[in-house]
Amino acid sequence: MAGRWLRAARGMGGRRRRGWSEAPAFAAEQRATLVNVKLKWVKDRALDGAVSRERDLRAAHHLLDVVSARPGHRVSRPELLADSSVRRAFGGVDGVDAFLARYHTLFALRRGGGVFLTDAALDLRRREVDCLVESEPDLVSRLRRLLMLTLPRSLPLHTVDLLRWDLGLPRDYRASILRRYPDHFALDQPEGDERVWLRLLWWDDGLAVSELEKSTAGGGGGDTTCLPFPVSFTKGFGLRSKCINWLREWQALPYTSPYADPSGLDRRTDVSEKRNVGVFHELLHLTVAKRTERRNVSNMRKLLGMPQKFTKVFERHPGIFYLSRVLGTQTVVLREAYGGGSLLLAKHAHPLATIREEYSAVMRAALPPRRRRRSRESDSCSEQDEECVGGEEFELTE
């Protein structure tokens, strides 16, 4: 994207103390009220396109998991359709058959009803497995940091399941990842609770540094007192002067680490809201594609120490988050991670993201020429022409 990051003035007094057990050092500086500023939602076709492209990818990956788990990477059609998770994912038998036929570059149908993986799919699958093995320490670290964001340092397994794809966890993570790291994770079922919880066994101060803090002065330990968030807006957003002034002042407020104890913060203040924004900013950084569905985090309010209607921060800060409303759901996208509609892999590199991009390319090759051309035009719009609704960034100065 062209332009520069919105940066607010720094230099407010005080020094934040890290550590889960320590309260933020800014209680005396908090504003009395939460400023009532409403920013409009503006559609961003480029980011909507990035979200839309993942729908079929996730469905394809579900089938890849099922087929590749069978001997010889082959499954009979009746056996595949007998899988209730497959039928549910595709809306019935007809949906499965249509999907297999559409993406013949991944799935081969043989006489007699056998479903195989194509050579291209097998190659990508092997590389993906290798990638998961090589990046497992990073995956474990991100899972630990996710649990460290919560007040009880634990999450219901159902919530972890909702975030599984976004975090890059393998489908069998309970039997693989969790069992291989008994010093980090434990499964508990509290008395009177039907849910099973994933609990972090010990805190690591070395992991309790947010991505925003790491980016300060190139990670060289610069001042983290009043960190501003990177901000960009969709072309044509048109901020009013009142909103610009509020945003400048809000960016200059004290920054509370998402890993710090928030109990000393007044939830009715802008300082507390900035902490809430920081929690989701960090959470999205922990995901592979720097995005997740809103419903995946909607049940985490108490666990994250959030106020009522806490997901309203996505609407109040459209320069930090983009709320995509395609595919019949709402997906929260971290704006800074995208250039138009493409993930900035050079800056936000994750090996799984690269593999998933290659899966998408193989799937696009199966589409009719007209649909392929439309997809390329969308990518071109995202990357080359801001007038096509790429991001517009700007700087506020005193």
PDB file of C-alpha atoms in Angstrom, residues 76-338:
ATOM      1  CA  SER A  76     -14.544 -45.117  -1.991  1.00  0.00           C
ATOM      2  CA  ARG A  77     -17.379 -42.712  -2.723  1.00  0.00           C
ATOM      3  CA  PRO A  78     -19.867 -44.556  -0.429  1.00  0.00           C
ATOM      4  CA  GLU A  79     -17.313 -44.492   2.396  1.00  0.00           C
ATOM      5  CA  LEU A  80     -16.703 -40.766   1.875  1.00  0.00           C
ATOM      6  CA  LEU A  81     -20.407 -39.967   1.833  1.00  0.00           C
ATOM      7  CA  ALA A  82     -20.949 -42.046   4.956  1.00  0.00           C
ATOM      8  CA  ASP A  83     -18.837 -39.526   6.872  1.00  0.00           C
ATOM      9  CA  SER A  84     -21.366 -37.245   8.592  1.00  0.00           C
ATOM     10  CA  SER A  85     -18.832 -34.413   8.917  1.00  0.00           C
ATOM     11  CA  VAL A  86     -18.364 -34.439   5.135  1.00  0.00           C
ATOM     12  CA  ARG A  87     -22.091 -34.414   4.392  1.00  0.00           C
ATOM     13  CA  ARG A  88     -22.608 -31.620   6.917  1.00  0.00           C
ATOM     14  CA  ALA A  89     -19.764 -29.524   5.491  1.00  0.00           C
ATOM     15  CA  PHE A  90     -21.125 -29.706   1.944  1.00  0.00           C
ATOM     16  CA  GLY A  91     -24.852 -29.669   2.579  1.00  0.00           C
ATOM     17  CA  GLY A  92     -25.484 -33.235   1.516  1.00  0.00           C
ATOM     18  CA  VAL A  93     -24.464 -35.796  -1.091  1.00  0.00           C
ATOM     19  CA  ASP A  94     -25.041 -33.542  -4.106  1.00  0.00           C
ATOM     20  CA  GLY A  95     -22.809 -30.863  -2.612  1.00  0.00           C
ATOM     21  CA  VAL A  96     -19.949 -33.332  -2.157  1.00  0.00           C
ATOM     22  CA  ASP A  97     -20.245 -34.663  -5.720  1.00  0.00           C
ATOM     23  CA  ALA A  98     -20.359 -31.150  -7.196  1.00  0.00           C
ATOM     24  CA  PHE A  99     -17.291 -30.067  -5.213  1.00  0.00           C
ATOM     25  CA  LEU A 100     -15.251 -33.115  -6.252  1.00  0.00           C
ATOM     26  CA  ALA A 101     -16.131 -32.541  -9.891  1.00  0.00           C
ATOM     27  CA  ARG A 102     -15.379 -28.812  -9.742  1.00  0.00           C
ATOM     28  CA  TYR A 103     -11.921 -29.175  -8.232  1.00  0.00           C
ATOM     29  CA  HIS A 104     -10.551 -31.963 -10.384  1.00  0.00           C
ATOM     30  CA  THR A 105      -7.062 -30.497  -9.953  1.00  0.00           C
ATOM     31  CA  LEU A 106      -7.108 -31.784  -6.355  1.00  0.00           C
ATOM     32  CA  PHE A 107      -9.419 -34.810  -6.506  1.00  0.00           C
ATOM     33  CA  ALA A 108      -9.509 -37.544  -9.115  1.00  0.00           C
ATOM     34  CA  LEU A 109     -12.620 -39.692  -9.593  1.00  0.00           C
ATOM     35  CA  ARG A 110     -11.930 -43.179 -10.849  1.00  0.00           C
ATOM     36  CA  ARG A 111     -14.233 -45.717 -12.427  1.00  0.00           C
ATOM     37  CA  GLY A 112     -15.926 -47.673  -9.695  1.00  0.00           C
ATOM     38  CA  GLY A 113     -16.433 -44.675  -7.442  1.00  0.00           C
ATOM     39  CA  GLY A 114     -12.962 -44.269  -5.985  1.00  0.00           C
ATOM     40  CA  VAL A 115     -11.777 -40.818  -4.899  1.00  0.00           C
ATOM     41  CA  PHE A 116      -8.030 -40.187  -5.113  1.00  0.00           C
ATOM     42  CA  LEU A 117      -5.735 -37.239  -4.584  1.00  0.00           C
ATOM     43  CA  THR A 118      -4.094 -35.881  -7.722  1.00  0.00           C
ATOM     44  CA  ASP A 119      -0.298 -35.672  -7.998  1.00  0.00           C
ATOM     45  CA  ALA A 120      -0.472 -31.926  -7.336  1.00  0.00           C
ATOM     46  CA  ALA A 121      -2.568 -32.503  -4.211  1.00  0.00           C
ATOM     47  CA  LEU A 122      -0.240 -35.246  -2.958  1.00  0.00           C
ATOM     48  CA  ASP A 123       2.800 -33.024  -3.448  1.00  0.00           C
ATOM     49  CA  LEU A 124       1.201 -30.143  -1.557  1.00  0.00           C
ATOM     50  CA  ARG A 125      -0.011 -32.495   1.156  1.00  0.00           C
ATOM     51  CA  ARG A 126       3.499 -33.890   1.730  1.00  0.00           C
ATOM     52  CA  ARG A 127       4.918 -30.384   1.880  1.00  0.00           C
ATOM     53  CA  GLU A 128       2.202 -29.339   4.301  1.00  0.00           C
ATOM     54  CA  VAL A 129       2.973 -32.250   6.620  1.00  0.00           C
ATOM     55  CA  ASP A 130       6.684 -31.384   6.494  1.00  0.00           C
ATOM     56  CA  CYS A 131       5.798 -27.765   7.187  1.00  0.00           C
ATOM     57  CA  LEU A 132       3.738 -28.721  10.252  1.00  0.00           C
ATOM     58  CA  VAL A 133       6.622 -30.793  11.619  1.00  0.00           C
ATOM     59  CA  GLU A 134       9.200 -28.038  11.057  1.00  0.00           C
ATOM     60  CA  SER A 135       7.012 -25.256  12.443  1.00  0.00           C
ATOM     61  CA  GLU A 136       5.699 -27.207  15.429  1.00  0.00           C
ATOM     62  CA  PRO A 137       7.764 -25.216  17.990  1.00  0.00           C
ATOM     63  CA  ASP A 138       6.238 -21.992  16.617  1.00  0.00           C
ATOM     64  CA  LEU A 139       2.775 -23.528  16.705  1.00  0.00           C
ATOM     65  CA  VAL A 140       3.192 -24.571  20.328  1.00  0.00           C
ATOM     66  CA  SER A 141       4.472 -21.111  21.190  1.00  0.00           C
ATOM     67  CA  ARG A 142       1.442 -19.437  19.589  1.00  0.00           C
ATOM     68  CA  LEU A 143      -0.949 -21.787  21.383  1.00  0.00           C
ATOM     69  CA  ARG A 144       0.744 -20.977  24.695  1.00  0.00           C
ATOM     70  CA  ARG A 145       0.492 -17.247  23.982  1.00  0.00           C
ATOM     71  CA  LEU A 146      -3.200 -17.635  23.188  1.00  0.00           C
ATOM     72  CA  LEU A 147      -3.769 -19.206  26.594  1.00  0.00           C
ATOM     73  CA  MET A 148      -1.629 -16.510  28.225  1.00  0.00           C
ATOM     74  CA  LEU A 149      -4.031 -13.879  26.865  1.00  0.00           C
ATOM     75  CA  THR A 150      -6.829 -15.317  29.012  1.00  0.00           C
ATOM     76  CA  LEU A 151      -7.379 -14.540  32.677  1.00  0.00           C
ATOM     77  CA  PRO A 152      -7.534 -18.212  33.820  1.00  0.00           C
ATOM     78  CA  ARG A 153      -4.775 -19.224  31.356  1.00  0.00           C
ATOM     79  CA  SER A 154      -7.183 -21.771  29.894  1.00  0.00           C
ATOM     80  CA  LEU A 155      -9.848 -22.140  27.217  1.00  0.00           C
ATOM     81  CA  PRO A 156     -12.673 -24.603  26.581  1.00  0.00           C
ATOM     82  CA  LEU A 157     -11.554 -27.130  23.966  1.00  0.00           C
ATOM     83  CA  HIS A 158     -14.605 -26.140  21.926  1.00  0.00           C
ATOM     84  CA  THR A 159     -13.200 -22.611  21.609  1.00  0.00           C
ATOM     85  CA  VAL A 160      -9.794 -23.961  20.583  1.00  0.00           C
ATOM     86  CA  ASP A 161     -11.566 -26.127  17.980  1.00  0.00           C
ATOM     87  CA  LEU A 162     -13.238 -23.014  16.535  1.00  0.00           C
ATOM     88  CA  LEU A 163      -9.809 -21.400  16.160  1.00  0.00           C
ATOM     89  CA  ARG A 164      -8.050 -24.564  14.960  1.00  0.00           C
ATOM     90  CA  TRP A 165      -7.879 -23.649  11.259  1.00  0.00           C
ATOM     91  CA  ASP A 166      -6.909 -20.060  11.981  1.00  0.00           C
ATOM     92  CA  LEU A 167      -4.095 -21.127  14.312  1.00  0.00           C
ATOM     93  CA  GLY A 168      -2.850 -23.782  11.897  1.00  0.00           C
ATOM     94  CA  LEU A 169      -3.437 -26.634  14.321  1.00  0.00           C
ATOM     95  CA  PRO A 170      -3.628 -30.097  12.737  1.00  0.00           C
ATOM     96  CA  ARG A 171      -6.990 -31.835  12.923  1.00  0.00           C
ATOM     97  CA  ASP A 172      -5.598 -34.356  15.412  1.00  0.00           C
ATOM     98  CA  TYR A 173      -3.941 -31.723  17.635  1.00  0.00           C
ATOM     99  CA  ARG A 174      -5.481 -33.228  20.787  1.00  0.00           C
ATOM    100  CA  ALA A 175      -3.804 -36.571  20.177  1.00  0.00           C
ATOM    101  CA  SER A 176      -0.600 -35.149  18.701  1.00  0.00           C
ATOM    102  CA  ILE A 177       0.403 -31.675  19.866  1.00  0.00           C
ATOM    103  CA  LEU A 178      -1.133 -31.815  23.336  1.00  0.00           C
ATOM    104  CA  ARG A 179       0.245 -35.254  24.128  1.00  0.00           C
ATOM    105  CA  ARG A 180       3.747 -34.355  22.964  1.00  0.00           C
ATOM    106  CA  TYR A 181       3.925 -31.351  25.292  1.00  0.00           C
ATOM    107  CA  PRO A 182       2.629 -32.513  28.707  1.00  0.00           C
ATOM    108  CA  ASP A 183       4.873 -29.939  30.424  1.00  0.00           C
ATOM    109  CA  HIS A 184       2.961 -27.106  28.721  1.00  0.00           C
ATOM    110  CA  PHE A 185      -0.646 -28.275  28.434  1.00  0.00           C
ATOM    111  CA  ALA A 186      -3.206 -30.222  30.438  1.00  0.00           C
ATOM    112  CA  LEU A 187      -6.850 -31.132  29.880  1.00  0.00           C
ATOM    113  CA  ASP A 188      -9.224 -30.470  32.775  1.00  0.00           C
ATOM    114  CA  GLN A 189     -12.922 -30.882  33.386  1.00  0.00           C
ATOM    115  CA  PRO A 190     -13.936 -28.721  36.353  1.00  0.00           C
ATOM    116  CA  GLU A 191     -16.570 -30.122  38.677  1.00  0.00           C
ATOM    117  CA  GLY A 192     -20.049 -29.180  37.512  1.00  0.00           C
ATOM    118  CA  ASP A 193     -18.827 -28.163  34.052  1.00  0.00           C
ATOM    119  CA  GLU A 194     -19.574 -30.427  31.099  1.00  0.00           C
ATOM    120  CA  ARG A 195     -16.828 -28.800  29.069  1.00  0.00           C
ATOM    121  CA  VAL A 196     -13.222 -29.983  28.805  1.00  0.00           C
ATOM    122  CA  TRP A 197     -10.686 -27.165  29.158  1.00  0.00           C
ATOM    123  CA  LEU A 198      -7.184 -26.754  27.788  1.00  0.00           C
ATOM    124  CA  ARG A 199      -4.982 -25.341  30.555  1.00  0.00           C
ATOM    125  CA  LEU A 200      -1.524 -23.771  30.380  1.00  0.00           C
ATOM    126  CA  LEU A 201       0.719 -25.270  33.034  1.00  0.00           C
ATOM    127  CA  TRP A 202       3.276 -22.506  33.399  1.00  0.00           C
ATOM    128  CA  TRP A 203       3.797 -18.886  32.472  1.00  0.00           C
ATOM    129  CA  ASP A 204       6.732 -17.787  30.307  1.00  0.00           C
ATOM    130  CA  ASP A 205       7.784 -14.144  30.577  1.00  0.00           C
ATOM    131  CA  GLY A 206       9.756 -14.542  27.370  1.00  0.00           C
ATOM    132  CA  LEU A 207       6.516 -15.111  25.443  1.00  0.00           C
ATOM    133  CA  ALA A 208       4.637 -12.259  27.139  1.00  0.00           C
ATOM    134  CA  VAL A 209       5.781  -9.631  24.643  1.00  0.00           C
ATOM    135  CA  SER A 210       3.188  -8.465  22.130  1.00  0.00           C
ATOM    136  CA  GLU A 211       3.796  -8.150  18.395  1.00  0.00           C
ATOM    137  CA  LEU A 212       3.304  -4.390  18.705  1.00  0.00           C
ATOM    138  CA  GLU A 213       6.033  -4.210  21.342  1.00  0.00           C
ATOM    139  CA  LYS A 214       8.352  -6.342  19.203  1.00  0.00           C
ATOM    140  CA  SER A 215       7.919  -3.961  16.290  1.00  0.00           C
ATOM    141  CA  THR A 216       8.992  -0.952  18.386  1.00  0.00           C
ATOM    142  CA  ALA A 217      12.436   0.264  17.355  1.00  0.00           C
ATOM    143  CA  GLY A 218      12.924  -2.981  15.438  1.00  0.00           C
ATOM    144  CA  GLY A 219      12.479  -4.995  18.606  1.00  0.00           C
ATOM    145  CA  GLY A 220      15.404  -3.222  20.222  1.00  0.00           C
ATOM    146  CA  GLY A 221      13.649  -2.502  23.498  1.00  0.00           C
ATOM    147  CA  GLY A 222      12.371   0.982  22.689  1.00  0.00           C
ATOM    148  CA  ASP A 223       9.814   2.908  24.702  1.00  0.00           C
ATOM    149  CA  THR A 224       6.559   0.920  24.937  1.00  0.00           C
ATOM    150  CA  THR A 225       4.724   3.413  27.120  1.00  0.00           C
ATOM    151  CA  CYS A 226       2.273   4.852  24.585  1.00  0.00           C
ATOM    152  CA  LEU A 227       2.486   2.663  21.523  1.00  0.00           C
ATOM    153  CA  PRO A 228       0.216   3.604  18.596  1.00  0.00           C
ATOM    154  CA  PHE A 229      -1.348   0.945  16.366  1.00  0.00           C
ATOM    155  CA  PRO A 230      -0.697   0.842  12.613  1.00  0.00           C
ATOM    156  CA  VAL A 231      -3.808   2.278  10.946  1.00  0.00           C
ATOM    157  CA  SER A 232      -5.054   2.413   7.353  1.00  0.00           C
ATOM    158  CA  PHE A 233      -8.456   3.054   5.809  1.00  0.00           C
ATOM    159  CA  THR A 234     -10.282   1.960   2.706  1.00  0.00           C
ATOM    160  CA  LYS A 235     -10.050   4.499  -0.120  1.00  0.00           C
ATOM    161  CA  GLY A 236     -12.806   7.087   0.217  1.00  0.00           C
ATOM    162  CA  PHE A 237     -13.315   6.571   3.941  1.00  0.00           C
ATOM    163  CA  GLY A 238     -13.418  10.333   4.573  1.00  0.00           C
ATOM    164  CA  LEU A 239     -12.662  10.877   8.272  1.00  0.00           C
ATOM    165  CA  ARG A 240     -14.197  13.994   9.803  1.00  0.00           C
ATOM    166  CA  SER A 241     -11.938  16.351  11.756  1.00  0.00           C
ATOM    167  CA  LYS A 242     -13.639  15.357  15.017  1.00  0.00           C
ATOM    168  CA  CYS A 243     -12.758  11.705  14.404  1.00  0.00           C
ATOM    169  CA  ILE A 244      -9.195  12.560  13.369  1.00  0.00           C
ATOM    170  CA  ASN A 245      -8.632  14.530  16.572  1.00  0.00           C
ATOM    171  CA  TRP A 246     -10.105  11.749  18.695  1.00  0.00           C
ATOM    172  CA  LEU A 247      -8.004   9.108  16.941  1.00  0.00           C
ATOM    173  CA  ARG A 248      -4.819  11.122  17.414  1.00  0.00           C
ATOM    174  CA  GLU A 249      -5.505  11.505  21.137  1.00  0.00           C
ATOM    175  CA  TRP A 250      -6.546   7.856  21.481  1.00  0.00           C
ATOM    176  CA  GLN A 251      -3.314   6.655  19.847  1.00  0.00           C
ATOM    177  CA  ALA A 252      -1.291   8.731  22.328  1.00  0.00           C
ATOM    178  CA  LEU A 253      -2.922   7.044  25.336  1.00  0.00           C
ATOM    179  CA  PRO A 254      -0.942   4.553  27.478  1.00  0.00           C
ATOM    180  CA  TYR A 255      -0.545   1.115  25.935  1.00  0.00           C
ATOM    181  CA  THR A 256      -1.336  -1.848  28.190  1.00  0.00           C
ATOM    182  CA  SER A 257       0.221  -5.138  27.178  1.00  0.00           C
ATOM    183  CA  PRO A 258      -2.414  -7.791  26.386  1.00  0.00           C
ATOM    184  CA  TYR A 259      -0.418 -10.089  28.668  1.00  0.00           C
ATOM    185  CA  ALA A 260      -0.620  -7.718  31.669  1.00  0.00           C
ATOM    186  CA  ASP A 261      -3.146  -7.944  34.488  1.00  0.00           C
ATOM    187  CA  PRO A 262      -6.022  -5.598  33.493  1.00  0.00           C
ATOM    188  CA  SER A 263      -7.749  -5.530  36.872  1.00  0.00           C
ATOM    189  CA  GLY A 264      -6.599  -1.977  37.604  1.00  0.00           C
ATOM    190  CA  LEU A 265      -8.204  -0.540  34.474  1.00  0.00           C
ATOM    191  CA  ASP A 266     -11.583   1.197  34.509  1.00  0.00           C
ATOM    192  CA  ARG A 267     -13.624  -0.454  31.747  1.00  0.00           C
ATOM    193  CA  ARG A 268     -15.446   2.820  31.034  1.00  0.00           C
ATOM    194  CA  THR A 269     -12.312   4.559  29.770  1.00  0.00           C
ATOM    195  CA  ASP A 270     -10.465   4.937  26.481  1.00  0.00           C
ATOM    196  CA  VAL A 271      -7.335   3.503  28.127  1.00  0.00           C
ATOM    197  CA  SER A 272      -9.233   0.283  28.822  1.00  0.00           C
ATOM    198  CA  GLU A 273     -10.577   0.230  25.271  1.00  0.00           C
ATOM    199  CA  LYS A 274      -7.039   0.564  23.933  1.00  0.00           C
ATOM    200  CA  ARG A 275      -6.135  -2.480  25.982  1.00  0.00           C
ATOM    201  CA  ASN A 276      -9.082  -4.367  24.440  1.00  0.00           C
ATOM    202  CA  VAL A 277      -7.930  -3.401  20.964  1.00  0.00           C
ATOM    203  CA  GLY A 278      -4.443  -4.603  21.883  1.00  0.00           C
ATOM    204  CA  VAL A 279      -5.765  -8.010  22.935  1.00  0.00           C
ATOM    205  CA  PHE A 280      -7.474  -8.592  19.588  1.00  0.00           C
ATOM    206  CA  HIS A 281      -4.528  -7.108  17.701  1.00  0.00           C
ATOM    207  CA  GLU A 282      -2.331  -9.711  19.386  1.00  0.00           C
ATOM    208  CA  LEU A 283      -4.859 -12.539  18.959  1.00  0.00           C
ATOM    209  CA  LEU A 284      -5.130 -11.917  15.208  1.00  0.00           C
ATOM    210  CA  HIS A 285      -1.329 -11.858  14.963  1.00  0.00           C
ATOM    211  CA  LEU A 286      -1.333 -15.376  16.410  1.00  0.00           C
ATOM    212  CA  THR A 287      -3.393 -16.666  13.465  1.00  0.00           C
ATOM    213  CA  VAL A 288      -1.933 -17.853  10.175  1.00  0.00           C
ATOM    214  CA  ALA A 289      -3.895 -15.472   7.935  1.00  0.00           C
ATOM    215  CA  LYS A 290      -4.273 -12.645  10.509  1.00  0.00           C
ATOM    216  CA  ARG A 291      -8.049 -13.008  10.568  1.00  0.00           C
ATOM    217  CA  THR A 292     -10.811 -15.018  12.209  1.00  0.00           C
ATOM    218  CA  GLU A 293     -14.589 -15.106  12.296  1.00  0.00           C
ATOM    219  CA  ARG A 294     -16.179 -12.815  14.847  1.00  0.00           C
ATOM    220  CA  ARG A 295     -18.194 -15.663  16.335  1.00  0.00           C
ATOM    221  CA  ASN A 296     -14.964 -17.524  17.146  1.00  0.00           C
ATOM    222  CA  VAL A 297     -14.138 -14.975  19.837  1.00  0.00           C
ATOM    223  CA  SER A 298     -17.648 -13.890  20.835  1.00  0.00           C
ATOM    224  CA  ASN A 299     -17.756 -16.363  23.752  1.00  0.00           C
ATOM    225  CA  MET A 300     -14.395 -15.245  25.179  1.00  0.00           C
ATOM    226  CA  ARG A 301     -15.558 -12.057  26.937  1.00  0.00           C
ATOM    227  CA  LYS A 302     -14.984 -13.100  30.550  1.00  0.00           C
ATOM    228  CA  LEU A 303     -11.941 -15.182  29.673  1.00  0.00           C
ATOM    229  CA  LEU A 304     -10.235 -12.129  28.144  1.00  0.00           C
ATOM    230  CA  GLY A 305     -11.419  -9.719  30.827  1.00  0.00           C
ATOM    231  CA  MET A 306     -13.614  -7.761  28.416  1.00  0.00           C
ATOM    232  CA  PRO A 307     -16.694  -5.571  29.009  1.00  0.00           C
ATOM    233  CA  GLN A 308     -20.175  -6.212  27.588  1.00  0.00           C
ATOM    234  CA  LYS A 309     -20.423  -5.803  23.793  1.00  0.00           C
ATOM    235  CA  PHE A 310     -16.642  -6.041  23.643  1.00  0.00           C
ATOM    236  CA  THR A 311     -16.551  -6.885  19.921  1.00  0.00           C
ATOM    237  CA  LYS A 312     -17.809  -3.367  19.188  1.00  0.00           C
ATOM    238  CA  VAL A 313     -14.120  -2.387  19.077  1.00  0.00           C
ATOM    239  CA  PHE A 314     -14.074  -3.834  15.551  1.00  0.00           C
ATOM    240  CA  GLU A 315     -16.618  -1.223  14.436  1.00  0.00           C
ATOM    241  CA  ARG A 316     -15.070   1.616  16.439  1.00  0.00           C
ATOM    242  CA  HIS A 317     -11.613   1.029  14.969  1.00  0.00           C
ATOM    243  CA  PRO A 318     -12.056   0.294  11.231  1.00  0.00           C
ATOM    244  CA  GLY A 319      -8.537   1.548  10.561  1.00  0.00           C
ATOM    245  CA  ILE A 320      -7.081  -1.312  12.610  1.00  0.00           C
ATOM    246  CA  PHE A 321      -9.637  -4.029  11.877  1.00  0.00           C
ATOM    247  CA  TYR A 322     -11.787  -4.662   8.832  1.00  0.00           C
ATOM    248  CA  LEU A 323     -15.078  -6.434   9.428  1.00  0.00           C
ATOM    249  CA  SER A 324     -15.879  -8.440   6.299  1.00  0.00           C
ATOM    250  CA  ARG A 325     -19.539  -9.375   5.903  1.00  0.00           C
ATOM    251  CA  VAL A 326     -19.315 -11.841   3.033  1.00  0.00           C
ATOM    252  CA  LEU A 327     -20.250 -15.546   3.082  1.00  0.00           C
ATOM    253  CA  GLY A 328     -23.088 -14.991   5.526  1.00  0.00           C
ATOM    254  CA  THR A 329     -20.797 -14.328   8.485  1.00  0.00           C
ATOM    255  CA  GLN A 330     -18.517 -11.611   9.879  1.00  0.00           C
ATOM    256  CA  THR A 331     -14.771 -12.035   9.634  1.00  0.00           C
ATOM    257  CA  VAL A 332     -12.343  -9.758  11.473  1.00  0.00           C
ATOM    258  CA  VAL A 333      -9.249  -8.941   9.391  1.00  0.00           C
ATOM    259  CA  LEU A 334      -6.099  -7.264  10.705  1.00  0.00           C
ATOM    260  CA  ARG A 335      -5.574  -4.483   8.168  1.00  0.00           C
ATOM    261  CA  GLU A 336      -1.834  -4.006   8.673  1.00  0.00           C
ATOM    262  CA  ALA A 337      -1.170  -7.588   7.525  1.00  0.00           C
ATOM    263  CA  TYR A 338      -2.635  -7.030   4.052  1.00  0.00           C
TER     264      TYR A 338
END
